Coordinates of C-alpha atoms (C1' of nucleotides) in Angstrom, one line a residue:
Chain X
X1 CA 0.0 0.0 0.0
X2 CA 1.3 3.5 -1.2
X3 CA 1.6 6.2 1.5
X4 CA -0.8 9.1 0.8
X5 CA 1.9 11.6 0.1
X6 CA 3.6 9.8 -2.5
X7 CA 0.5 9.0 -4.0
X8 CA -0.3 12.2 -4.5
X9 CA 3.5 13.2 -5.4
X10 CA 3.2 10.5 -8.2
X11 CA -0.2 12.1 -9.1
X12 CA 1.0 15.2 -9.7
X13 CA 3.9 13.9 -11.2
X14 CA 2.5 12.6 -14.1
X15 CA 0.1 15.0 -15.0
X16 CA 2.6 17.9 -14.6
X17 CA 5.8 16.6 -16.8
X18 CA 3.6 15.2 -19.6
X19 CA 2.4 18.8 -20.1
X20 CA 5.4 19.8 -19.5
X21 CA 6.8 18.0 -22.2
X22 CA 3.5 18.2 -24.9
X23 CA 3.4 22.4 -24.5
X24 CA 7.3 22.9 -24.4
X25 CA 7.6 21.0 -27.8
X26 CA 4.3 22.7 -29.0
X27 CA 6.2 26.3 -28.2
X28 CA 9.8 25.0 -29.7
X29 CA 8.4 23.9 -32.9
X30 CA 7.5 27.4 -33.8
X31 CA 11.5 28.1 -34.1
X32 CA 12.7 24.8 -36.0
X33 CA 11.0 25.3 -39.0
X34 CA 12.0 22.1 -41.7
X35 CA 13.2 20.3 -38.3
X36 CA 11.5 18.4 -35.8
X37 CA 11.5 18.3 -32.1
X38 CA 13.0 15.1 -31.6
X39 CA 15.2 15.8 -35.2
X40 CA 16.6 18.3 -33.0
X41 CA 17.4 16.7 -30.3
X42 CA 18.9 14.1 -32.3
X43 CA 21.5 16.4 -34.0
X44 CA 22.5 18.3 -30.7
X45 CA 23.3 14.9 -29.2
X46 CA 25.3 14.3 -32.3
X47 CA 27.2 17.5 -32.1
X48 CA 27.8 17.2 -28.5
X49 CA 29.7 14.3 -29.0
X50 CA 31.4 15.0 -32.7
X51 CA 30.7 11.8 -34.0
X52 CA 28.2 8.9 -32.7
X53 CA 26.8 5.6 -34.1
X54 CA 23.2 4.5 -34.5
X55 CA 23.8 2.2 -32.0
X56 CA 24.4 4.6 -29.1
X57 CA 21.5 7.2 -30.0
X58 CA 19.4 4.1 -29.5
X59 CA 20.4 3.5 -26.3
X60 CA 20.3 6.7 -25.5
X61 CA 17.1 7.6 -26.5
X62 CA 15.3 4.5 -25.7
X63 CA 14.3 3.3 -28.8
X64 CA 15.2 0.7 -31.4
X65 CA 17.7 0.9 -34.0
X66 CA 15.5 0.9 -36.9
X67 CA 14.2 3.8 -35.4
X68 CA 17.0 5.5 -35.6
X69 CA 17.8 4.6 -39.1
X70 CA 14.9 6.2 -40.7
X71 CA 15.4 9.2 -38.3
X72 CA 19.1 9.9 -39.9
X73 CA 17.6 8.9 -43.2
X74 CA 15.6 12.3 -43.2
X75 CA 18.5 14.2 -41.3
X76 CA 20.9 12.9 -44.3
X77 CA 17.8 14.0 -47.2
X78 CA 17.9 17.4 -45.4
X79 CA 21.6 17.8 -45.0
X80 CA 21.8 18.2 -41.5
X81 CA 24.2 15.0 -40.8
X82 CA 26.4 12.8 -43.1
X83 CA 27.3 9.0 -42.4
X84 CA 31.4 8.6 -42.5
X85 CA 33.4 5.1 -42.1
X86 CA 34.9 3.9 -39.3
X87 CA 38.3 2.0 -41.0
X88 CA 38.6 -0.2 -37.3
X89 CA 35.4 -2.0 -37.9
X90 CA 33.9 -1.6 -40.9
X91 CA 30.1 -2.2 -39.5
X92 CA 30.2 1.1 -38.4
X93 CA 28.6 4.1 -39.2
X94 CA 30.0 7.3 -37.8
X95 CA 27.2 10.4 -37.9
X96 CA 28.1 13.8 -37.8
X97 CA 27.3 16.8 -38.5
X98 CA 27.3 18.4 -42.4
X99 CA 28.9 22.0 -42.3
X100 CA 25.0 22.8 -42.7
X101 CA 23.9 21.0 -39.9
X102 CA 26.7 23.0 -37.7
X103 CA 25.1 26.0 -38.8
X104 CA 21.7 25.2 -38.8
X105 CA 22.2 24.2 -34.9
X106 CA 24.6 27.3 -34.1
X107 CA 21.4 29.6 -35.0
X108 CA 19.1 27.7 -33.6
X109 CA 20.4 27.2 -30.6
X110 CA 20.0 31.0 -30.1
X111 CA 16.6 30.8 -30.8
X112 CA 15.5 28.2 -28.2
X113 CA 17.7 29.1 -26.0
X114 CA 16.0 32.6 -25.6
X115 CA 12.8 30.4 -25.2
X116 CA 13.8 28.6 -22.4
X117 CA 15.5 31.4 -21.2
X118 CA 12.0 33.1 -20.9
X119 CA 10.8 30.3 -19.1
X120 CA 13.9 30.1 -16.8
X121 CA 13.9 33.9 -15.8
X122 CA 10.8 34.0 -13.9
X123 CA 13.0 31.6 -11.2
X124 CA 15.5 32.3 -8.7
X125 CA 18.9 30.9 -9.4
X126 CA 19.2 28.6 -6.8
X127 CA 15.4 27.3 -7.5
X128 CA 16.6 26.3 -11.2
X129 CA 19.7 24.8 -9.8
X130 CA 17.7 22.3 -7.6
X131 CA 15.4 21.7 -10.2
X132 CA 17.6 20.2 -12.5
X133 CA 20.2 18.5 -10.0
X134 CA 16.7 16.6 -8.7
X135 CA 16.4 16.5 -12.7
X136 CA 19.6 14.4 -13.5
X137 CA 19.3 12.5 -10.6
X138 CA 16.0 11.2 -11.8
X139 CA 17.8 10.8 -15.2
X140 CA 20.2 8.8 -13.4
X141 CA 17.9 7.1 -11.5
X142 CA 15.6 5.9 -14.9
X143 CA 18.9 4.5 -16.3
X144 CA 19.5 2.2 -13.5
X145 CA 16.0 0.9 -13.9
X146 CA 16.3 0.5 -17.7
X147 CA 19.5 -1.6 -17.4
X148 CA 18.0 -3.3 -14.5
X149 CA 15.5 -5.2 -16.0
Chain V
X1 CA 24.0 37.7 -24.7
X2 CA 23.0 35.5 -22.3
X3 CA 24.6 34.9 -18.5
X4 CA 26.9 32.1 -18.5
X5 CA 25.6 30.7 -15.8
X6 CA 22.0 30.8 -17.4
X7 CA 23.3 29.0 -20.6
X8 CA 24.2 26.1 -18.8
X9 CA 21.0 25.6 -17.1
X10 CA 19.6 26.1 -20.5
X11 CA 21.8 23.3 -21.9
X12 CA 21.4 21.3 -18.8
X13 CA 17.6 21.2 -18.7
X14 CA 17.3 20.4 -22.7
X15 CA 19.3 17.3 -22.0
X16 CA 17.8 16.0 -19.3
X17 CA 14.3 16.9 -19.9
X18 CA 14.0 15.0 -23.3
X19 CA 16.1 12.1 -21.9
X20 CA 13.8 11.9 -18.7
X21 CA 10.6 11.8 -20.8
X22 CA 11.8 9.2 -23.2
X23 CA 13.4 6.6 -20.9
X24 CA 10.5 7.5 -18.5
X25 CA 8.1 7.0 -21.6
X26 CA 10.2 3.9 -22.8
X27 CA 9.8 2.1 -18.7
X28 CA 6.1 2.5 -18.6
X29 CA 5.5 1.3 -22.3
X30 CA 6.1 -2.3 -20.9
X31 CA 3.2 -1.7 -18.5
X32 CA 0.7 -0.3 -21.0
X33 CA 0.1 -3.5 -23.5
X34 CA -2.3 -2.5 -25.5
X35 CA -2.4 1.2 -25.1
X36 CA 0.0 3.6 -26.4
X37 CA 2.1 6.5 -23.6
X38 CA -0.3 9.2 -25.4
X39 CA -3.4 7.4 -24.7
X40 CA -2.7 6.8 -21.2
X41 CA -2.3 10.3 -20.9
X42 CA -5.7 11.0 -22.7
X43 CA -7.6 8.6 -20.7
X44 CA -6.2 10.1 -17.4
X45 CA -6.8 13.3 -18.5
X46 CA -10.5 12.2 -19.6
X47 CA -10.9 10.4 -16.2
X48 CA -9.9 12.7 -14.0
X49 CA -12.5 15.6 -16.1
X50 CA -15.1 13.3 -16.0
X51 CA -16.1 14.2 -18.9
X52 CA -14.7 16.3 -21.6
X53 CA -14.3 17.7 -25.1
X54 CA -12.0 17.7 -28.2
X55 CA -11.6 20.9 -28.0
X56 CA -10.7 20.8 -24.4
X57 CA -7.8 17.8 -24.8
X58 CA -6.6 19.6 -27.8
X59 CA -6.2 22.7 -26.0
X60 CA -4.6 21.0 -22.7
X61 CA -2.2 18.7 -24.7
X62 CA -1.4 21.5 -27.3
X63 CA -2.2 19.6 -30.3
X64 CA -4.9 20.0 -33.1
X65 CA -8.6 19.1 -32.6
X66 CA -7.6 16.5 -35.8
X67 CA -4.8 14.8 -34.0
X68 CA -7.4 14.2 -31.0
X69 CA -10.4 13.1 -33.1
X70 CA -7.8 10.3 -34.3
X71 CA -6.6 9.8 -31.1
X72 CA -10.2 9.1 -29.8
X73 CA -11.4 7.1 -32.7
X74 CA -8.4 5.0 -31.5
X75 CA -9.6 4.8 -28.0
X76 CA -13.2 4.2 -29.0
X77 CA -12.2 1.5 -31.2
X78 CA -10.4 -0.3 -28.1
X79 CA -13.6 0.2 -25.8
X80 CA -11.9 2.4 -23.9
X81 CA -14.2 5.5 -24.0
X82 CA -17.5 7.0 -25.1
X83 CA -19.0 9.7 -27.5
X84 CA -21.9 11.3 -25.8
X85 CA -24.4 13.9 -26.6
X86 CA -24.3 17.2 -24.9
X87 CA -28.4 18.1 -25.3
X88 CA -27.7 22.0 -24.8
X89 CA -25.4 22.3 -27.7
X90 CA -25.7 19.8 -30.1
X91 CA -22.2 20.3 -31.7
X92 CA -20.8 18.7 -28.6
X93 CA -18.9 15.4 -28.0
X94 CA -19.2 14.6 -24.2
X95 CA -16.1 12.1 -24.1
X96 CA -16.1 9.9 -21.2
X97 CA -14.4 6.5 -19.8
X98 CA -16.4 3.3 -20.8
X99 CA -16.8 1.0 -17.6
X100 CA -13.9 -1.1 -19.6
X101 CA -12.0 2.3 -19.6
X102 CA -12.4 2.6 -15.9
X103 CA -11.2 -1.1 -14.5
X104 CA -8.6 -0.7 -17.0
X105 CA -7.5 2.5 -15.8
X106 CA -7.4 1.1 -11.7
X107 CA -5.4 -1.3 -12.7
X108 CA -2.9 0.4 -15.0
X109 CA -2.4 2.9 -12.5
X110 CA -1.4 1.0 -10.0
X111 CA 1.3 -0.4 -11.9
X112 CA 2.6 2.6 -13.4
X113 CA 2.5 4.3 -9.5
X114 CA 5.0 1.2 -8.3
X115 CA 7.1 2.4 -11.3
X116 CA 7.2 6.1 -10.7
X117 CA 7.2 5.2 -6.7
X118 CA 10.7 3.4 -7.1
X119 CA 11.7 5.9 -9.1
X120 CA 10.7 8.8 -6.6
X121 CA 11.5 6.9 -3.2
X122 CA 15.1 7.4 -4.2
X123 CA 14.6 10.8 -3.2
X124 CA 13.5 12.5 0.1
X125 CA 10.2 13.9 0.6
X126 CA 11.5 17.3 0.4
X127 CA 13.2 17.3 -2.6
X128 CA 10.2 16.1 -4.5
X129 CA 7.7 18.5 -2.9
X130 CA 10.1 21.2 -3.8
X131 CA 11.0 19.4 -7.8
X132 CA 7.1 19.2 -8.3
X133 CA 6.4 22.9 -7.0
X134 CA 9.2 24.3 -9.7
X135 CA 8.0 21.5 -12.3
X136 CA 4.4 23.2 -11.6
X137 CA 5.3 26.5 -11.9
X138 CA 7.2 25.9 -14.8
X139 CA 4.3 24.6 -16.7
X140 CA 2.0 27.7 -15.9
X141 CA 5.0 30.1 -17.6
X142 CA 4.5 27.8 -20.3
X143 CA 0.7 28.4 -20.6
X144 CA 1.4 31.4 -20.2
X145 CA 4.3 32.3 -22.8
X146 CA 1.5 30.0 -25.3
X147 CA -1.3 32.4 -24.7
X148 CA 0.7 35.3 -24.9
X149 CA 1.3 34.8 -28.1
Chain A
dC1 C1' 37.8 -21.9 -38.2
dA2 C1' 32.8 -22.2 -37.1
dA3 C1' 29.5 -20.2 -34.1
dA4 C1' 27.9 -16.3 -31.8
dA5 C1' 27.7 -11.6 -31.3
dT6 C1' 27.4 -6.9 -33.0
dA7 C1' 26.1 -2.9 -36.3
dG8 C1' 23.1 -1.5 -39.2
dT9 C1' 19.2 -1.7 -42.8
dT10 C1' 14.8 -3.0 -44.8
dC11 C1' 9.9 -3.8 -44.8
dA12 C1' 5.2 -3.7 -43.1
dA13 C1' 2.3 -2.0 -39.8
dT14 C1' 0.6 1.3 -36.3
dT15 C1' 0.3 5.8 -34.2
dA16 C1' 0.7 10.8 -33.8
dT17 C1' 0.6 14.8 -36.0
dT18 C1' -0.4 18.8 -39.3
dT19 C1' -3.0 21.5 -42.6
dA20 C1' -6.8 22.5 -45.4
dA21 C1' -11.4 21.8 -46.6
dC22 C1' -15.6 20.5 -44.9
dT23 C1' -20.5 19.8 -42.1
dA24 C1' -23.3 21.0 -38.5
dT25 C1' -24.7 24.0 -35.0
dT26 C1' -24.9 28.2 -32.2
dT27 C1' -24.2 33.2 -31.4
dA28 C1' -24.3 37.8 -32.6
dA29 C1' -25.3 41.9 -35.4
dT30 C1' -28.1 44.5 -38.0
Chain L
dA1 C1' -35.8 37.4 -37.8
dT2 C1' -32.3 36.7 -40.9
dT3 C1' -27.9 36.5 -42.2
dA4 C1' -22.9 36.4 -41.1
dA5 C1' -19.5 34.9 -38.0
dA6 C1' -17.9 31.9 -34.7
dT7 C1' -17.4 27.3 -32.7
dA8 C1' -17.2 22.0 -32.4
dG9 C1' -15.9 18.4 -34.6
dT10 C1' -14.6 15.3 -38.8
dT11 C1' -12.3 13.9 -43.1
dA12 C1' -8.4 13.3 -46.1
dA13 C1' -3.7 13.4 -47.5
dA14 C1' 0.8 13.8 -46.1
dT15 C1' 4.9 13.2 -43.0
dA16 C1' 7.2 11.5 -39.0
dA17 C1' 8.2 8.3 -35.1
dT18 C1' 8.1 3.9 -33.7
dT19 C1' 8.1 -1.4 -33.4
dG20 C1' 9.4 -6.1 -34.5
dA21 C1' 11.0 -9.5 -37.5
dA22 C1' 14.0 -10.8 -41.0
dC23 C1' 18.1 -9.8 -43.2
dT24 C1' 23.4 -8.5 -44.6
dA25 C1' 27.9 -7.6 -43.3
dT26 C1' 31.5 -7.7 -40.2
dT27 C1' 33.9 -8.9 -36.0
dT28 C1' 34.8 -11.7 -31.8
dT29 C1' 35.3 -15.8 -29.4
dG30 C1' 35.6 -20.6 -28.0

DNA sequence: CAAAATAGTTCAATTATTTAACTATTTAAT
DNA sequence: ATTAAATAGTTAAATAATTGAACTATTTTG
């Protein structure tokens, strides 16, 4: 039997981050015109590590390869990304970003992070800095169960 | 140009707040069989309204009225809910939980809370009073940055 | 070296979504 | 009271995200 408080902590929860979630990408796709939300995200993974494989978006993201192939397909057609060899092992592919794609992130960037910066400035410091420590540690958290199963 | 300090939550919160939803998304998938993450979402939403509109879930979840009438037909199909009539103005849809819905509902619930629960006991009381305060907040700036617009 | 594991793709199906055009009904303005 | 505007919802065509199973190519391992 759940205690009352968490309960209602878990109630709220739920309803709050999947709003969260739906209206912030409702607001960002107004700035990423031929992009998508989770396109985005995709390449700014990509560019934060230079080069990554299918393979490790997957896991990072949670979902299947296959997933992820037709996802870089359209990032390729588009010209955002471009698939290089790796000459150790020659099963794989190594994205990164097209000269495009760099720019296309660099201004874009800008653009959402003025959003989010909107969103951000009507908190104190210290509140957004234990909002996002409690915020990685629930990342953290979620990975341990994912592995753990 | 934007405080250092700022940019980094900025960067911070895009990371983890995509990566949260899709691993959190990707954990409760296995508890949902038949029943897709967004339709659990609608059929919360729907149960805790009682009843409720199109143009109601399409204004809450930030989506077209389209995207919901599919949505529904989806849930409808799956005995899940219920187009009623609304006898003062005819162009309404009352959309309600089926009894079906309900149980289902109960019992989903309960499984998804243990989730979320060993997710959120890792954490102290305080800091998830104090994460779902600033989560809240944060989506009211975001209804409000979407109707200010 | 043969078998198992790994990286990635293809294909078919389902779901979520948008936009534009549409029907039906209600509200408001003259 | 009648017409014009607004509102509620649907339809249709298109794109995107996703899964799962079957598949190819390559590397590792026993």
């Amino acid at each position: 039997m759940l205690e009352r408080s968490i309960q209602q902590f878990i109630e709220r929860y739920l309803s709050v981050s999947f709003l969260v979630h739906k209206r912030g990408a409702a607001l960002m796709k107004c700035e990423l015109d031929d992009i998508t939300h989770d396109q985005y995200y995709v390449l700014r993974y990509i560019h934060k590590r230079g080069v990554c494989t299918s393979t490790e978006l997957a896991d990072v993201f949670a979902v299947n390869k296959s997933a992820i192939t037709a996802m870089t397909n359209r990032l390729v057609e588009k010209g955002m990304i471009a698939r290089g060899k790796d000459e150790d092992d020659r099963r794989i592919i190594a994205l990164s970003l097209t000269e495009r794609g760099k720019e296309w992130l660099v201004e874009t960037e800008q653009k959402i992070y003025e959003l989010v910066e909107t969103m951000m400035t009507k908190l104190s410091h210290e509140e957004i800095e234990q909002f996002i420590q409690t915020y990685e540690k629930l990342a953290m958290i979620l990975q341990e169960m994912e592995d753990g199963k």
